[in-house]
Short mmCIF file of C-alpha atoms and ligand atoms in Angstrom, two decimals:
data_model
loop_
_atom_site.label_atom_id
_atom_site.label_comp_id
_atom_site.label_asym_id
_atom_site.label_seq_id
_atom_site.Cartn_x
_atom_site.Cartn_y
_atom_site.Cartn_z
CA UNK K 1 24.01 -6.93 14.60
CA UNK K 2 22.68 -10.15 14.09
CA UNK K 3 19.27 -9.87 15.57
CA UNK K 4 17.00 -7.07 16.26
CA UNK K 5 14.14 -7.16 19.11
CA UNK K 6 10.64 -5.83 18.40
CA UNK K 7 7.89 -5.07 20.73
CA UNK K 8 4.37 -5.41 19.24
CA UNK K 9 1.52 -3.41 20.30
CA UNK K 10 -1.71 -5.37 19.27
CA UNK K 11 -2.14 -8.95 18.40
CA UNK K 12 -5.53 -8.75 16.24
CA UNK K 13 -6.07 -9.11 12.55
CA UNK K 14 -3.00 -7.24 11.65
CA UNK K 15 -0.85 -8.25 14.50
CA UNK K 16 -1.39 -12.04 13.79
CA UNK K 17 -0.45 -11.46 10.19
CA UNK K 18 2.90 -9.67 11.37
CA UNK K 19 3.73 -12.74 13.55
CA UNK K 20 3.00 -15.12 10.63
CA UNK K 21 5.06 -13.16 8.24
CA UNK K 22 8.01 -12.92 10.29
CA UNK K 23 7.92 -16.47 11.28
CA UNK K 24 7.39 -17.71 7.70
CA UNK K 25 9.54 -15.16 5.85
CA UNK K 26 12.41 -15.10 8.55
CA UNK K 27 15.16 -16.41 6.00
CA UNK K 28 14.06 -13.71 3.41
CA UNK K 29 14.74 -11.18 6.30
CA UNK K 30 18.05 -12.59 7.10
CA UNK K 31 18.99 -12.85 3.55
CA UNK K 32 17.82 -9.29 2.53
CA UNK K 33 18.93 -7.23 5.51
CA UNK K 34 21.24 -9.45 7.28
CA UNK K 35 19.82 -10.09 10.27
CA UNK K 36 16.81 -11.90 12.43
CA UNK K 37 13.84 -10.50 14.01
CA UNK K 38 12.95 -11.73 17.47
CA UNK K 39 9.55 -10.84 18.78
CA UNK K 40 10.20 -10.06 22.44
CA UNK K 41 6.82 -8.87 23.74
CA UNK K 42 3.35 -8.23 22.71
CA UNK K 43 0.79 -5.89 24.12
CA UNK K 44 -2.85 -6.93 24.07
CA UNK K 45 -5.94 -6.00 26.19
CA UNK K 46 -7.25 -9.40 27.09
CA UNK K 47 -4.64 -11.79 28.15
CA UNK K 48 -7.03 -14.95 28.04
CA UNK K 49 -8.37 -14.35 24.50
CA UNK K 50 -7.73 -17.11 21.96
CA UNK K 51 -5.30 -15.93 19.32
CA UNK K 52 -5.29 -16.52 15.29
CA UNK K 53 -1.53 -17.41 15.62
CA UNK K 54 0.50 -19.66 17.88
CA UNK K 55 2.52 -17.29 20.19
CA UNK K 56 4.50 -18.27 23.44
CA UNK K 57 2.03 -17.06 26.00
CA UNK K 58 4.93 -15.74 28.25
CA UNK K 59 5.66 -12.88 25.82
CA UNK K 60 2.29 -11.59 25.98
CA UNK K 61 1.45 -8.79 28.34
CA UNK K 62 -1.07 -6.10 29.29
CA UNK K 63 1.38 -3.58 30.63
CA UNK K 64 2.57 -1.24 27.87
CA UNK K 65 5.72 -0.19 30.16
CA UNK K 66 7.14 -3.80 29.71
CA UNK K 67 7.57 -2.79 25.96
CA UNK K 68 7.91 0.85 25.81
CA UNK K 69 10.40 1.17 28.57
CA UNK K 70 12.42 -1.90 27.92
CA UNK K 71 16.00 -1.03 26.64
CA UNK K 72 16.64 -4.08 24.96
CA UNK K 73 13.62 -3.57 22.38
CA UNK K 74 14.88 -1.69 19.18
CA UNK K 75 11.56 -1.40 17.28
CA UNK K 76 8.02 -0.86 18.27
CA UNK K 77 5.39 -2.35 15.79
CA UNK K 78 2.16 -0.53 16.51
CA UNK K 79 -0.87 -2.35 15.24
CA UNK K 80 -3.33 -1.74 18.05
CA UNK K 81 -5.23 1.34 16.60
CA UNK K 82 -6.56 4.13 18.71
CA UNK K 83 -5.40 7.81 18.80
CA UNK K 84 -4.75 9.60 22.00
CA UNK K 85 -3.37 6.75 24.30
CA UNK K 86 -1.37 5.38 21.29
CA UNK K 87 0.09 8.83 20.48
CA UNK K 88 1.46 9.01 24.01
CA UNK K 89 2.92 5.72 23.86
CA UNK K 90 4.61 6.10 20.85
CA UNK K 91 6.10 9.54 21.86
CA UNK K 92 7.50 8.03 24.89
CA UNK K 93 8.95 5.03 22.75
CA UNK K 94 10.50 7.67 20.45
CA UNK K 95 12.14 9.47 23.41
CA UNK K 96 13.43 6.03 24.44
CA UNK K 97 15.07 5.71 20.94
CA UNK K 98 13.11 3.24 19.59
CA UNK K 99 12.17 3.08 15.84
CA UNK K 100 8.32 2.71 14.97
CA UNK K 101 6.41 0.85 12.34
CA UNK K 102 2.77 1.67 12.56
CA UNK K 103 -0.53 0.77 10.34
CA UNK K 104 -2.39 3.60 12.08
CA UNK K 105 -3.98 6.01 9.68
CA UNK K 106 -6.08 7.71 12.37
CA UNK K 107 -3.08 8.72 14.36
CA UNK K 108 -0.82 9.58 11.18
CA UNK K 109 -3.43 11.79 9.49
CA UNK K 110 -3.91 13.74 12.96
CA UNK K 111 -0.58 13.56 14.62
CA UNK K 112 1.84 12.55 11.76
CA UNK K 113 3.87 15.88 11.81
CA UNK K 114 4.43 15.75 15.57
CA UNK K 115 5.39 12.16 15.51
CA UNK K 116 7.76 12.56 12.55
CA UNK K 117 9.51 15.45 14.01
CA UNK K 118 10.07 13.68 17.15
CA UNK K 119 11.41 10.70 15.39
CA UNK K 120 13.79 12.82 13.53
CA UNK K 121 14.88 14.70 16.71
CA UNK K 122 15.59 11.38 18.40
CA UNK K 123 17.32 9.80 15.32
CA UNK K 124 14.62 7.27 14.93
CA UNK K 125 12.63 5.88 11.89
CA UNK K 126 8.95 6.13 11.78
CA UNK K 127 7.44 4.21 8.89
CA UNK K 128 3.70 3.79 8.06
CA UNK K 129 3.25 2.03 4.72
CA UNK K 130 0.39 -0.11 6.09
CA UNK K 131 -1.55 2.84 6.93
CA UNK K 132 -2.81 3.38 3.28
CA UNK K 133 -3.93 0.85 0.82
CA UNK K 134 -3.06 -2.29 2.86
CA UNK K 135 -0.72 -4.32 0.93
CA UNK K 136 -0.17 -2.16 -1.81
CA UNK K 137 3.40 -0.21 -1.43
CA UNK K 138 1.76 3.15 -2.47
CA UNK K 139 3.61 5.46 0.06
CA UNK K 140 7.08 4.24 -0.87
CA UNK K 141 6.18 4.57 -4.56
CA UNK K 142 4.75 7.99 -3.99
CA UNK K 143 7.86 9.28 -2.18
CA UNK K 144 10.55 7.41 -3.69
CA UNK K 145 9.23 6.07 -7.19
CA UNK K 146 8.06 9.65 -8.05
CA UNK K 147 11.06 11.48 -6.39
CA UNK K 148 11.98 13.05 -9.64
CA UNK K 149 8.44 13.94 -10.88
CA UNK K 150 5.77 16.19 -9.90
CA UNK K 151 2.62 14.56 -8.91
CA UNK K 152 -0.69 16.30 -9.96
CA UNK K 153 -3.24 13.95 -9.37
CA UNK K 154 -3.98 10.93 -7.10
CA UNK K 155 -7.15 9.09 -7.53
CA UNK K 156 -8.59 5.82 -6.39
CA UNK K 157 -10.17 3.34 -4.04
CA UNK K 158 -8.54 3.52 -0.63
CA UNK K 159 -10.91 1.60 1.67
CA UNK K 160 -11.41 -2.09 1.39
CA UNK K 161 -14.61 -2.39 3.71
CA UNK K 162 -16.58 0.10 1.67
CA UNK K 163 -15.33 -1.44 -1.91
CA UNK K 164 -16.31 -4.84 -0.59
CA UNK K 165 -19.85 -3.70 0.51
CA UNK K 166 -20.57 -1.75 -2.74
CA UNK K 167 -19.23 -4.86 -4.73
CA UNK K 168 -21.73 -7.26 -2.84
CA UNK K 169 -24.64 -4.84 -3.29
CA UNK K 170 -23.85 -4.43 -6.90
CA UNK K 171 -22.80 -7.88 -8.03
CA UNK K 172 -24.91 -10.17 -5.87
CA UNK K 173 -27.80 -7.87 -4.60
CA UNK K 174 -26.75 -8.36 -0.87
CA UNK K 175 -28.05 -5.66 1.44
CA UNK K 176 -25.95 -3.07 2.87
CA UNK K 177 -26.04 -4.25 6.40
CA UNK K 178 -25.40 -7.97 5.24
CA UNK K 179 -22.31 -6.94 3.37
CA UNK K 180 -20.95 -4.77 6.12
CA UNK K 181 -21.23 -7.69 8.59
CA UNK K 182 -19.29 -9.87 6.16
CA UNK K 183 -16.58 -7.23 5.82
CA UNK K 184 -16.40 -7.06 9.65
CA UNK K 185 -16.20 -10.99 10.11
CA UNK K 186 -13.31 -11.05 7.47
CA UNK K 187 -11.20 -8.46 9.57
CA UNK K 188 -11.35 -5.57 7.06
CA UNK K 189 -13.35 -3.06 8.92
CA UNK K 190 -12.21 -0.71 11.66
CA UNK K 191 -12.96 -1.36 15.11
CA UNK K 192 -15.74 1.23 14.76
CA UNK K 193 -16.91 0.51 11.12
CA UNK K 194 -18.41 4.06 11.12
CA UNK K 195 -15.01 5.20 10.19
CA UNK K 196 -15.08 3.01 7.15
CA UNK K 197 -18.70 3.77 5.79
CA UNK K 198 -18.63 7.30 6.61
CA UNK K 199 -15.70 7.92 4.63
CA UNK K 200 -13.46 9.05 7.52
CA UNK K 201 -10.84 5.99 7.00
CA UNK K 202 -10.53 6.88 3.44
CA UNK K 203 -10.22 10.52 4.11
CA UNK K 204 -7.39 10.12 6.37
CA UNK K 205 -5.61 7.92 3.85
CA UNK K 206 -6.24 10.73 1.02
CA UNK K 207 -4.92 13.28 3.83
CA UNK K 208 -1.78 11.19 4.10
CA UNK K 209 -1.32 10.45 0.33
CA UNK K 210 -1.90 14.30 -0.62
CA UNK K 211 0.54 15.39 2.12
CA UNK K 212 3.33 13.07 0.60
CA UNK K 213 2.12 13.51 -3.09
CA UNK K 214 1.88 17.31 -3.12
CA UNK K 215 4.39 17.91 -0.29
CA UNK K 216 1.83 19.98 1.61
CA UNK K 217 0.78 19.57 5.19
CA UNK K 218 -2.91 18.17 4.27
CA UNK K 219 -5.00 17.22 7.31
CA UNK K 220 -8.20 15.59 7.76
CA UNK K 221 -10.06 18.97 8.02
CA UNK K 222 -8.83 19.76 4.43
CA UNK K 223 -10.58 16.73 2.99
CA UNK K 224 -14.34 17.08 1.93
CA UNK K 225 -15.72 13.67 2.70
CA UNK K 226 -18.98 11.60 2.45
CA UNK K 227 -19.53 7.94 2.92
CA UNK K 228 -21.47 5.34 1.57
CA UNK K 229 -24.25 4.77 4.17
CA UNK K 230 -26.87 6.38 2.02
CA UNK K 231 -26.07 4.75 -1.24
CA UNK K 232 -29.15 2.92 -2.19
CA UNK K 233 -29.60 -0.38 -4.30
CA UNK K 234 -31.63 2.05 -6.72
CA UNK K 235 -28.90 4.30 -7.27
CA UNK K 236 -26.55 1.53 -8.15
CA UNK K 237 -29.02 0.29 -10.66
CA UNK K 238 -29.48 3.62 -12.34
CA UNK K 239 -25.81 3.74 -12.58
CA UNK K 240 -25.65 0.41 -14.11
CA UNK K 241 -28.13 1.43 -16.77
CA UNK K 242 -26.12 4.63 -17.66
CA UNK K 243 -23.07 2.36 -17.97
CA UNK K 244 -21.38 3.62 -14.67
CA UNK K 245 -20.21 1.75 -11.42
CA UNK K 246 -20.56 3.06 -7.92
CA UNK K 247 -17.24 3.22 -5.97
CA UNK K 248 -16.07 5.31 -2.86
CA UNK K 249 -13.46 7.44 -4.76
CA UNK K 250 -10.77 9.33 -3.10
CA UNK K 251 -9.63 12.00 -5.50
CA UNK K 252 -6.57 14.61 -4.76
CA UNK K 253 -6.01 17.04 -7.59
CA UNK K 254 -3.30 19.89 -8.00
CA UNK K 255 -3.50 22.84 -10.54
CA UNK K 256 -0.60 25.08 -10.17
CA UNK K 257 -0.42 25.77 -6.44
CA UNK K 258 -3.97 24.99 -5.43
CA UNK K 259 -5.26 21.54 -4.58
CA UNK K 260 -8.76 19.86 -3.98
CA UNK K 261 -8.89 16.68 -1.88
CA UNK K 262 -12.18 14.72 -1.58
CA UNK K 263 -13.84 11.15 -0.71
CA UNK K 264 -17.27 10.54 -1.96
CA UNK K 265 -19.30 7.77 -3.53
CA UNK K 266 -18.99 8.47 -7.27
CA UNK K 267 -20.01 6.90 -10.46
CA UNK K 268 -17.24 5.73 -12.72
CA UNK K 269 -17.35 4.35 -16.19
CA UNK K 270 -17.71 0.76 -16.58
CA UNK K 271 -14.91 0.63 -19.17
CA UNK K 272 -12.29 2.23 -16.70
CA UNK K 273 -10.17 -0.19 -14.79
CA UNK K 274 -11.16 1.08 -11.42
CA UNK K 275 -14.59 -0.45 -12.17
CA UNK K 276 -13.09 -3.85 -12.06
CA UNK K 277 -11.63 -3.29 -8.79
CA UNK K 278 -13.66 -5.71 -6.59
CA UNK K 279 -14.12 -6.64 -2.94
CA UNK K 280 -11.33 -5.58 -0.42
CA UNK K 281 -8.98 -4.64 -3.28
CA UNK K 282 -7.70 -1.07 -3.65
CA UNK K 283 -6.35 0.61 -6.71
CA UNK K 284 -4.60 4.11 -6.86
CA UNK K 285 -3.88 6.11 -9.93
CA UNK K 286 -0.90 8.41 -9.60
CA UNK K 287 -0.26 11.04 -12.32
CA UNK K 288 2.97 12.77 -12.64
CA UNK K 289 3.90 15.72 -14.94
CA UNK K 290 6.71 13.64 -16.62
CA UNK K 291 5.65 10.01 -16.08
CA UNK K 292 1.97 10.34 -16.94
CA UNK K 293 -0.66 7.81 -15.79
CA UNK K 294 0.38 5.01 -13.31
CA UNK K 295 -1.63 2.49 -11.35
CA UNK K 296 -1.24 0.63 -8.27
CA UNK K 297 -3.48 -2.30 -7.48
CA UNK K 298 -3.84 -4.96 -4.65
CA UNK K 299 -5.34 -6.08 -1.50
CA UNK K 300 -6.43 -2.91 0.54
CA UNK K 301 -7.29 -4.73 3.91
CA UNK K 302 -6.83 -7.95 5.55
CA UNK K 303 -4.37 -9.80 7.82
CA UNK K 304 -1.42 -10.99 5.73
CA UNK K 305 -1.69 -8.48 2.99
CA UNK K 306 -1.48 -5.53 5.47
CA UNK K 307 1.21 -7.59 7.46
CA UNK K 308 3.52 -7.62 4.57
CA UNK K 309 3.53 -3.91 4.32
CA UNK K 310 4.20 -3.66 8.08
CA UNK K 311 7.14 -6.25 7.88
CA UNK K 312 8.57 -4.58 4.81
CA UNK K 313 8.90 -1.28 6.82
CA UNK K 314 10.41 -3.31 9.49
CA UNK K 315 13.12 -4.59 6.98
CA UNK K 316 13.58 -0.77 6.08
CA UNK K 317 14.34 0.12 9.66
CA UNK K 318 16.58 -2.90 10.09
CA UNK K 319 18.54 -1.90 6.76
CA UNK K 320 18.91 1.55 8.10
CA UNK K 321 20.28 0.22 11.51
CA UNK K 322 23.00 -1.78 9.74
CA UNK K 323 24.12 1.21 7.87
CA UNK K 324 23.68 3.49 10.77
CA UNK K 325 21.25 5.98 9.07
CA UNK K 326 18.14 5.96 10.97
CA UNK K 327 16.15 8.95 11.41
CA UNK K 328 16.77 10.54 8.08
CA UNK K 329 14.04 9.09 5.99
CA UNK K 330 11.13 11.62 6.77
CA UNK K 331 10.35 13.95 4.04
CA UNK K 332 8.78 17.17 5.50
CA UNK K 333 6.28 19.27 3.41
CA UNK K 334 7.78 21.83 0.93
CA UNK K 335 5.03 23.89 0.08
CA UNK K 336 2.44 25.91 1.76
CA UNK K 337 -1.08 24.20 1.43
CA UNK K 338 -3.50 26.28 -0.76
CA UNK K 339 -7.02 24.76 -1.10
CA UNK K 340 -9.13 25.30 -4.28
CA UNK K 341 -12.52 26.94 -3.71
CA UNK K 342 -15.71 25.32 -5.06
CA UNK K 343 -15.86 27.40 -8.11
CA UNK K 344 -12.71 26.26 -9.18
CA UNK K 345 -13.65 22.45 -9.07
CA UNK K 346 -15.35 21.14 -12.42
CA UNK K 347 -17.18 17.69 -12.57
CA UNK K 348 -19.88 15.89 -14.24
CA UNK K 349 -22.90 15.04 -12.21
CA UNK K 350 -25.60 12.25 -11.78
CA UNK K 351 -28.93 13.48 -10.24
CA UNK K 352 -32.12 11.61 -9.26
CA UNK K 353 -35.10 13.77 -8.67
CA UNK K 354 -38.49 12.80 -7.28
CA UNK K 355 -41.08 15.00 -9.02
CA UNK K 356 -44.81 15.54 -9.42
CA UNK K 357 -45.60 14.27 -12.94
CA UNK K 358 -47.60 17.16 -14.33
CA UNK K 359 -47.61 19.52 -17.08
CA UNK K 360 -44.51 21.78 -17.21
CA UNK K 361 -42.32 19.74 -14.70
CA UNK K 362 -39.72 18.89 -17.19
CA UNK K 363 -39.71 22.53 -18.50
CA UNK K 364 -39.36 23.84 -14.95
CA UNK K 365 -36.45 21.60 -14.13
CA UNK K 366 -34.57 22.35 -17.32
CA UNK K 367 -35.13 25.93 -16.86
CA UNK K 368 -33.49 25.84 -13.44
CA UNK K 369 -30.48 24.09 -14.97
CA UNK K 370 -30.12 26.75 -17.79
CA UNK K 371 -30.46 29.67 -15.19
CA UNK K 372 -27.67 28.15 -13.32
CA UNK K 373 -25.46 27.72 -16.74
CA UNK K 374 -25.39 24.00 -16.20
CA UNK K 375 -25.57 21.94 -19.39
CA UNK K 376 -27.69 18.59 -19.21
CA UNK K 377 -26.03 15.71 -21.28
CA UNK K 378 -28.78 13.17 -20.73
CA UNK K 379 -32.25 13.34 -19.23
CA UNK K 380 -35.12 10.83 -18.83
CA UNK K 381 -38.22 10.33 -16.79
CA UNK K 382 -39.31 7.13 -15.13
CA UNK K 383 -42.84 6.98 -13.79
CA UNK K 384 -43.19 5.43 -10.26
CA UNK K 385 -46.44 5.48 -8.39
CA UNK K 386 -49.52 7.65 -9.06
CA UNK K 387 -48.61 11.16 -9.94
CA UNK K 388 -44.99 10.43 -8.75
CA UNK K 389 -42.05 10.24 -11.26
CA UNK K 390 -38.37 10.28 -11.08
CA UNK K 391 -36.20 12.42 -13.57
CA UNK K 392 -32.73 11.18 -13.90
CA UNK K 393 -30.08 13.33 -15.43
CA UNK K 394 -26.61 13.65 -16.07
CA UNK K 395 -24.77 17.02 -16.66
CA UNK K 396 -21.73 17.96 -18.54
CA UNK K 397 -19.00 19.60 -16.38
CA UNK K 398 -20.04 22.06 -13.93
CA UNK K 399 -18.53 24.04 -11.30
CA UNK K 400 -18.98 22.42 -7.63
CA UNK K 401 -20.28 25.85 -6.64
CA UNK K 402 -22.93 26.00 -9.39
CA UNK K 403 -24.11 22.34 -8.73
CA UNK K 404 -24.53 23.11 -5.02
CA UNK K 405 -26.43 26.08 -5.96
CA UNK K 406 -28.75 24.14 -8.20
CA UNK K 407 -29.34 21.55 -5.59
CA UNK K 408 -30.85 24.26 -3.31
CA UNK K 409 -32.97 25.74 -6.08
CA UNK K 410 -34.19 22.16 -6.79
CA UNK K 411 -35.16 21.51 -3.18
CA UNK K 412 -36.96 24.85 -3.32
CA UNK K 413 -38.93 24.16 -6.60
CA UNK K 414 -42.57 23.57 -6.47
CA UNK K 415 -42.36 20.52 -8.92
CA UNK K 416 -39.64 18.77 -7.03
CA UNK K 417 -40.72 16.68 -4.00
CA UNK K 418 -37.04 15.96 -3.27
CA UNK K 419 -33.71 15.43 -4.54
CA UNK K 420 -33.33 11.64 -4.42
CA UNK K 421 -29.68 11.56 -4.80
CA UNK K 422 -26.80 13.15 -6.55
CA UNK K 423 -23.16 11.74 -7.26
CA UNK K 424 -20.14 13.05 -9.11
CA UNK K 425 -19.27 11.18 -12.24
CA UNK K 426 -15.56 11.04 -11.54
CA UNK K 427 -14.24 9.18 -14.64
P1 NAP S 501 -7.85 -5.60 16.09
O1 NAP S 501 -8.16 -6.76 15.15
O2 NAP S 501 -9.05 -4.79 16.47
O3 NAP S 501 -6.63 -5.72 16.83
C1 NAP S 501 -6.20 -4.58 17.65
C2 NAP S 501 -5.15 -5.38 18.74
O4 NAP S 501 -4.63 -4.25 19.55
C3 NAP S 501 -5.90 -6.44 19.65
O5 NAP S 501 -4.93 -7.44 19.74
C4 NAP S 501 -6.25 -5.68 21.00
O6 NAP S 501 -6.16 -6.42 22.25
C5 NAP S 501 -5.05 -4.58 20.94
N1 NAP S 501 -5.45 -3.55 21.67
C6 NAP S 501 -6.37 -2.58 21.27
N2 NAP S 501 -6.46 -1.53 22.14
C7 NAP S 501 -5.38 -1.79 23.12
C8 NAP S 501 -5.17 -1.10 24.37
N3 NAP S 501 -5.71 0.13 24.61
N4 NAP S 501 -4.34 -1.61 25.08
C9 NAP S 501 -3.57 -2.76 24.75
N5 NAP S 501 -4.01 -3.63 23.51
C10 NAP S 501 -4.80 -3.11 22.84
O7 NAP S 501 -7.31 -4.28 14.77
P2 NAP S 501 -6.68 -4.59 13.41
O8 NAP S 501 -7.60 -4.76 12.14
O9 NAP S 501 -5.61 -5.65 13.64
O10 NAP S 501 -6.16 -3.04 13.17
C11 NAP S 501 -4.99 -2.63 13.77
C12 NAP S 501 -4.63 -1.32 13.25
O11 NAP S 501 -4.23 -1.52 11.92
C13 NAP S 501 -5.42 -0.15 13.23
O12 NAP S 501 -4.90 1.12 13.45
C14 NAP S 501 -6.18 -0.21 11.74
O13 NAP S 501 -6.58 0.88 11.46
C15 NAP S 501 -4.85 -0.68 10.98
N6 NAP S 501 -5.06 -1.41 9.74
C16 NAP S 501 -5.83 -2.56 9.60
C17 NAP S 501 -6.02 -3.26 8.60
C18 NAP S 501 -7.03 -4.26 8.53
O14 NAP S 501 -7.21 -4.85 7.20
N7 NAP S 501 -7.70 -4.85 9.56
C19 NAP S 501 -5.50 -2.74 7.47
C20 NAP S 501 -4.56 -1.57 7.65
C21 NAP S 501 -4.39 -0.98 8.71
P3 NAP S 501 -7.14 -7.69 22.29
O15 NAP S 501 -6.77 -8.68 21.28
O16 NAP S 501 -6.74 -8.33 23.62
O17 NAP S 501 -8.50 -7.14 22.30
N1 HSE S 502 -10.72 -0.67 7.48
C1 HSE S 502 -9.76 -0.46 6.49
C2 HSE S 502 -10.46 -0.67 5.18
C3 HSE S 502 -8.61 -1.34 6.69
O1 HSE S 502 -11.35 -1.23 4.89
O2 HSE S 502 -9.75 -0.30 4.18
C4 HSE S 502 -7.25 -0.89 5.74
O3 HSE S 502 -6.78 0.28 6.11
#
């Protein structure tokens, strides 16, 4: 085997990067895995579109069968996105005995088990390192690097677009919409950026990470998620005054045989290294029973960083082809999935209440907290307009159930006009 042929599905942000990395690092691939890579064909939607990379126009096609059913193509590199149509194409490719490398977390979070089983059945590799945390080799680390340990927690920033937006809002006072537009122009956002800003993309990544980390079949429906679209400049500023930074945090925790997986905007201490993770960068902490705390940091989105993860997976497929061991790398979940209930999850919380500034308001608010058994760590009142004031408080650790209950009671209280915002204090 002196050359392998690949067919690419997609030539957008990631696809262009893949072409560049293969072109520029061909000698490293030949040296490392002993054979060269030829890009045989590339699927796109618009044959006329200008591309970010120079490609021989004759290899570009809009007909998927020219790639999926071409017997001379060994590996499919899927960097086009989408779910249902893409799933069908990849299943057909696997039946045609083609290995697959994909960057598609939407697909893997929803149909990972089906695709991995089909790959194994057909003796094919299916690698998806680029689907989580862009250029950071986190999946390989979780599976191989922690093969001897038992992971009990994975926490971090796994979406580049929202981290970019929060950084620009916090450090440069830019508006949410202005920062989102920049993230889109830089190629970080999904085709529909709602997936980023509403936390869905991060939730998919946390489902993939916890499936591998805890060896349980964790799907998108098992992740409680919330995005950043309602995070205000005011909340970011309050966080700063208290010594916290606002981040979209993915957290997967295991105690015994029960797990809890969430994605939400949360406050983290300014002194924690996650607070210093800026722009499109991601960082993931993985805690093992034996190793303790480890941290993985790097670009979480963007053309070349993501392409390095794709092409490294490709090198893995090539190595397996040379050794004749394709189709044996998938690790299937070992344990049944058991989710924690909300009275088993304990966190600190930040709360901003808009209240009537009158005699007894503070006493009423604090008495609701004591009725619910939630201890308040810090509290202060900030006069606004006329008789309206804001009460900002930080709790000690409380169960999520008690916290949800108190939100209902506060909303029903005569003195509280509305709950302005509430966030977990994660670290
Ligand atoms: P993109 O820039 O929108 O590129 C998508 C490419 O796929 C385009 O070339 C498009 O063709 C082609 N395509 C889309 N639907 C198609 C269809 N139905 N038939 C044929 N061609 C089709 O997207 P991207 O940012 O590169 O992302 C691609 C995948 O990588 C997604 O799954 C995304 O979640 C994932 N990912 C992205 C990043 C990132 O930083 N951008 C990082 C990690 C993972 P045309 O060019 O002709 O429109
Ligand atoms: N839209 C994703 C992000 C791309 O911003 O993180 C990388 O997966």
